PDB file of C-alpha atoms in Angstrom:
ATOM      1  CA  MET U   1      11.705 -30.590  20.940  1.00  0.00           C
ATOM      2  CA  ALA U   2      14.020 -33.542  20.308  1.00  0.00           C
ATOM      3  CA  GLU U   3      16.866 -31.855  22.206  1.00  0.00           C
ATOM      4  CA  ALA U   4      14.600 -31.253  25.224  1.00  0.00           C
ATOM      5  CA  PHE U   5      13.403 -34.880  25.114  1.00  0.00           C
ATOM      6  CA  VAL U   6      16.941 -36.284  25.024  1.00  0.00           C
ATOM      7  CA  LYS U   7      18.282 -33.927  27.709  1.00  0.00           C
ATOM      8  CA  SER U   8      15.304 -34.743  29.990  1.00  0.00           C
ATOM      9  CA  LYS U   9      16.383 -38.411  29.968  1.00  0.00           C
ATOM     10  CA  LEU U  10      20.097 -37.867  30.800  1.00  0.00           C
ATOM     11  CA  ARG U  11      21.556 -37.758  34.278  1.00  0.00           C
ATOM     12  CA  ASP U  12      25.179 -37.738  35.508  1.00  0.00           C
ATOM     13  CA  ASP U  13      24.744 -40.996  37.482  1.00  0.00           C
ATOM     14  CA  LYS U  14      22.735 -42.943  34.887  1.00  0.00           C
ATOM     15  CA  VAL U  15      23.190 -44.964  31.710  1.00  0.00           C
ATOM     16  CA  THR U  16      20.598 -44.142  29.082  1.00  0.00           C
ATOM     17  CA  LEU U  17      19.969 -46.182  25.914  1.00  0.00           C
ATOM     18  CA  PHE U  18      17.815 -44.856  23.143  1.00  0.00           C
ATOM     19  CA  VAL U  19      16.431 -47.877  21.307  1.00  0.00           C
ATOM     20  CA  LYS U  20      14.133 -48.771  18.432  1.00  0.00           C
ATOM     21  CA  ASP U  21      11.658 -51.622  18.506  1.00  0.00           C
ATOM     22  CA  GLY U  22      12.932 -54.682  16.631  1.00  0.00           C
ATOM     23  CA  CYS U  23      16.529 -53.477  16.414  1.00  0.00           C
ATOM     24  CA  PRO U  24      18.895 -56.416  17.203  1.00  0.00           C
ATOM     25  CA  TYR U  25      21.752 -54.058  18.117  1.00  0.00           C
ATOM     26  CA  CYS U  26      19.485 -52.273  20.609  1.00  0.00           C
ATOM     27  CA  ARG U  27      18.451 -55.616  22.126  1.00  0.00           C
ATOM     28  CA  ASN U  28      22.105 -56.682  22.393  1.00  0.00           C
ATOM     29  CA  ALA U  29      23.084 -53.437  24.076  1.00  0.00           C
ATOM     30  CA  VAL U  30      20.319 -53.821  26.648  1.00  0.00           C
ATOM     31  CA  GLU U  31      21.306 -57.449  27.315  1.00  0.00           C
ATOM     32  CA  MET U  32      24.987 -56.487  27.672  1.00  0.00           C
ATOM     33  CA  LEU U  33      24.180 -53.815  30.241  1.00  0.00           C
ATOM     34  CA  LYS U  34      21.768 -56.032  32.174  1.00  0.00           C
ATOM     35  CA  GLN U  35      24.836 -58.014  33.320  1.00  0.00           C
ATOM     36  CA  TYR U  36      25.768 -55.195  35.672  1.00  0.00           C
ATOM     37  CA  ASN U  37      24.489 -54.591  39.178  1.00  0.00           C
ATOM     38  CA  PHE U  38      22.869 -51.211  38.575  1.00  0.00           C
ATOM     39  CA  ARG U  39      21.361 -49.165  41.383  1.00  0.00           C
ATOM     40  CA  PRO U  40      17.599 -48.680  40.895  1.00  0.00           C
ATOM     41  CA  GLU U  41      16.803 -46.142  38.184  1.00  0.00           C
ATOM     42  CA  CYS U  42      20.409 -45.905  36.945  1.00  0.00           C
ATOM     43  CA  LEU U  43      19.792 -47.796  33.694  1.00  0.00           C
ATOM     44  CA  GLN U  44      17.112 -46.258  31.502  1.00  0.00           C
ATOM     45  CA  VAL U  45      15.915 -47.578  28.169  1.00  0.00           C
ATOM     46  CA  CYS U  46      13.989 -45.073  26.063  1.00  0.00           C
ATOM     47  CA  ASP U  47      12.078 -46.347  22.995  1.00  0.00           C
ATOM     48  CA  ILE U  48      12.362 -43.851  20.179  1.00  0.00           C
ATOM     49  CA  THR U  49      10.663 -45.967  17.530  1.00  0.00           C
ATOM     50  CA  GLY U  50       9.063 -43.597  14.998  1.00  0.00           C
ATOM     51  CA  MET U  51      10.713 -40.489  16.531  1.00  0.00           C
ATOM     52  CA  GLN U  52      12.598 -39.283  13.458  1.00  0.00           C
ATOM     53  CA  SER U  53      13.355 -35.915  15.071  1.00  0.00           C
ATOM     54  CA  VAL U  54      15.322 -37.660  17.815  1.00  0.00           C
ATOM     55  CA  GLN U  55      17.283 -39.719  15.250  1.00  0.00           C
ATOM     56  CA  GLU U  56      18.064 -36.545  13.344  1.00  0.00           C
ATOM     57  CA  TYR U  57      19.133 -34.797  16.536  1.00  0.00           C
ATOM     58  CA  PHE U  58      21.595 -37.631  17.274  1.00  0.00           C
ATOM     59  CA  ARG U  59      22.945 -37.431  13.719  1.00  0.00           C
ATOM     60  CA  GLN U  60      23.574 -33.699  14.085  1.00  0.00           C
ATOM     61  CA  THR U  61      24.980 -33.647  17.611  1.00  0.00           C
ATOM     62  CA  THR U  62      26.867 -36.964  17.926  1.00  0.00           C
ATOM     63  CA  GLY U  63      27.483 -37.954  14.317  1.00  0.00           C
ATOM     64  CA  GLN U  64      25.817 -41.302  15.078  1.00  0.00           C
ATOM     65  CA  ASN U  65      23.508 -42.856  12.479  1.00  0.00           C
ATOM     66  CA  THR U  66      22.454 -45.375  15.066  1.00  0.00           C
ATOM     67  CA  VAL U  67      20.658 -45.169  18.353  1.00  0.00           C
ATOM     68  CA  CYS U  68      22.847 -43.851  21.143  1.00  0.00           C
ATOM     69  CA  VAL U  69      24.168 -45.075  24.492  1.00  0.00           C
ATOM     70  CA  PHE U  70      24.930 -42.387  27.039  1.00  0.00           C
ATOM     71  CA  ILE U  71      27.071 -42.980  30.089  1.00  0.00           C
ATOM     72  CA  GLY U  72      26.135 -40.072  32.261  1.00  0.00           C
ATOM     73  CA  ARG U  73      25.682 -37.236  29.811  1.00  0.00           C
ATOM     74  CA  HIS U  74      28.385 -38.475  27.411  1.00  0.00           C
ATOM     75  CA  CYS U  75      27.400 -40.354  24.240  1.00  0.00           C
ATOM     76  CA  ILE U  76      29.744 -43.291  23.745  1.00  0.00           C
ATOM     77  CA  GLY U  77      28.132 -44.260  20.438  1.00  0.00           C
ATOM     78  CA  GLY U  78      26.007 -47.307  19.681  1.00  0.00           C
ATOM     79  CA  PHE U  79      26.256 -51.055  20.349  1.00  0.00           C
ATOM     80  CA  PHE U  80      29.601 -51.578  18.584  1.00  0.00           C
ATOM     81  CA  GLU U  81      31.226 -48.816  20.613  1.00  0.00           C
ATOM     82  CA  LEU U  82      29.684 -50.299  23.762  1.00  0.00           C
ATOM     83  CA  GLN U  83      31.296 -53.639  22.849  1.00  0.00           C
ATOM     84  CA  ASN U  84      34.629 -51.987  22.190  1.00  0.00           C
ATOM     85  CA  ILE U  85      34.779 -50.472  25.727  1.00  0.00           C
ATOM     86  CA  HIS U  86      33.456 -53.558  27.528  1.00  0.00           C
ATOM     87  CA  TYR U  87      36.724 -53.966  29.423  1.00  0.00           C
ATOM     88  CA  ARG U  88      36.521 -50.381  30.744  1.00  0.00           C
ATOM     89  CA  LEU U  89      32.804 -50.431  31.302  1.00  0.00           C
ATOM     90  CA  PRO U  90      32.700 -51.577  34.943  1.00  0.00           C
ATOM     91  CA  CYS U  91      35.111 -48.810  35.923  1.00  0.00           C
ATOM     92  CA  MET U  92      33.174 -46.212  33.958  1.00  0.00           C
ATOM     93  CA  LEU U  93      29.859 -47.287  35.522  1.00  0.00           C
ATOM     94  CA  GLN U  94      31.393 -47.289  38.996  1.00  0.00           C
ATOM     95  CA  GLN U  95      32.834 -43.782  38.434  1.00  0.00           C
ATOM     96  CA  ILE U  96      29.410 -42.316  37.710  1.00  0.00           C
ATOM     97  CA  GLY U  97      27.900 -44.088  40.704  1.00  0.00           C
ATOM     98  CA  ALA U  98      25.491 -46.263  38.723  1.00  0.00           C
ATOM     99  CA  LEU U  99      26.507 -49.594  40.284  1.00  0.00           C
ATOM    100  CA  HIS U 100      25.770 -51.106  43.677  1.00  0.00           C
ATOM    101  CA  SER U 101      29.181 -52.743  44.160  1.00  0.00           C
ATOM    102  CA  LYS U 102      32.739 -52.358  42.931  1.00  0.00           C
ATOM    103  CA  SER U 103      32.654 -55.818  41.382  1.00  0.00           C
ATOM    104  CA  GLY U 104      30.489 -54.465  38.539  1.00  0.00           C
ATOM    105  CA  ALA U 105      29.057 -57.599  36.991  1.00  0.00           C
ATOM    106  CA  GLY U 106      25.688 -58.971  38.133  1.00  0.00           C
ATOM    107  CA  SER U 107      26.173 -60.040  41.729  1.00  0.00           C
ATOM    108  CA  ALA U 108      22.495 -59.370  42.447  1.00  0.00           C
ATOM    109  CA  PRO U 109      19.735 -61.461  40.904  1.00  0.00           C
ATOM    110  CA  GLN U 110      17.525 -58.485  40.046  1.00  0.00           C
ATOM    111  CA  GLN U 111      18.416 -55.645  37.735  1.00  0.00           C
ATOM    112  CA  HIS U 112      16.437 -52.402  37.604  1.00  0.00           C
ATOM    113  CA  PHE U 113      15.944 -50.083  34.710  1.00  0.00           C
ATOM    114  CA  LEU U 114      13.516 -47.431  33.628  1.00  0.00           C
ATOM    115  CA  THR U 115      11.528 -47.489  30.425  1.00  0.00           C
ATOM    116  CA  SER U 116      10.688 -44.328  28.525  1.00  0.00           C
ATOM    117  CA  HIS U 117       7.432 -44.315  30.485  1.00  0.00           C
ATOM    118  CA  SER U 118       9.456 -44.116  33.727  1.00  0.00           C
ATOM    119  CA  LYS U 119       8.153 -47.397  35.099  1.00  0.00           C
ATOM    120  CA  SER U 120      10.712 -49.468  36.976  1.00  0.00           C
ATOM    121  CA  GLU U 121      11.180 -52.962  35.601  1.00  0.00           C
ATOM    122  CA  HIS U 122      12.979 -55.706  37.472  1.00  0.00           C
ATOM    123  CA  PHE U 123      15.027 -58.474  35.853  1.00  0.00           C
TER     124      PHE U 123
END
């Protein structure tokens, strides 16, 4: 069930963050990614608070004891790993087609991302 849930959220041209309510690292990862000019529905935030089976699935499949950030279908790790690749991130996001422009960082005033309930939110 956890595997099906996770796989249903991943897409080759999308960044997916699995977050827990109240987690400062999750909040920081979301804030970091909101700097980029994502195409609509190419940044998805899935709240897995209380979903122990999903956490266990991540531990088994990625070795991560934290919530995971996926670029396309590839898990890059958690917030610290996201920070460590920040200099490569614009290129990586452009390569998967998740950004509007080649410049990468927020040239548009609104950012779009999906919640786990698949509602589009604008920032």
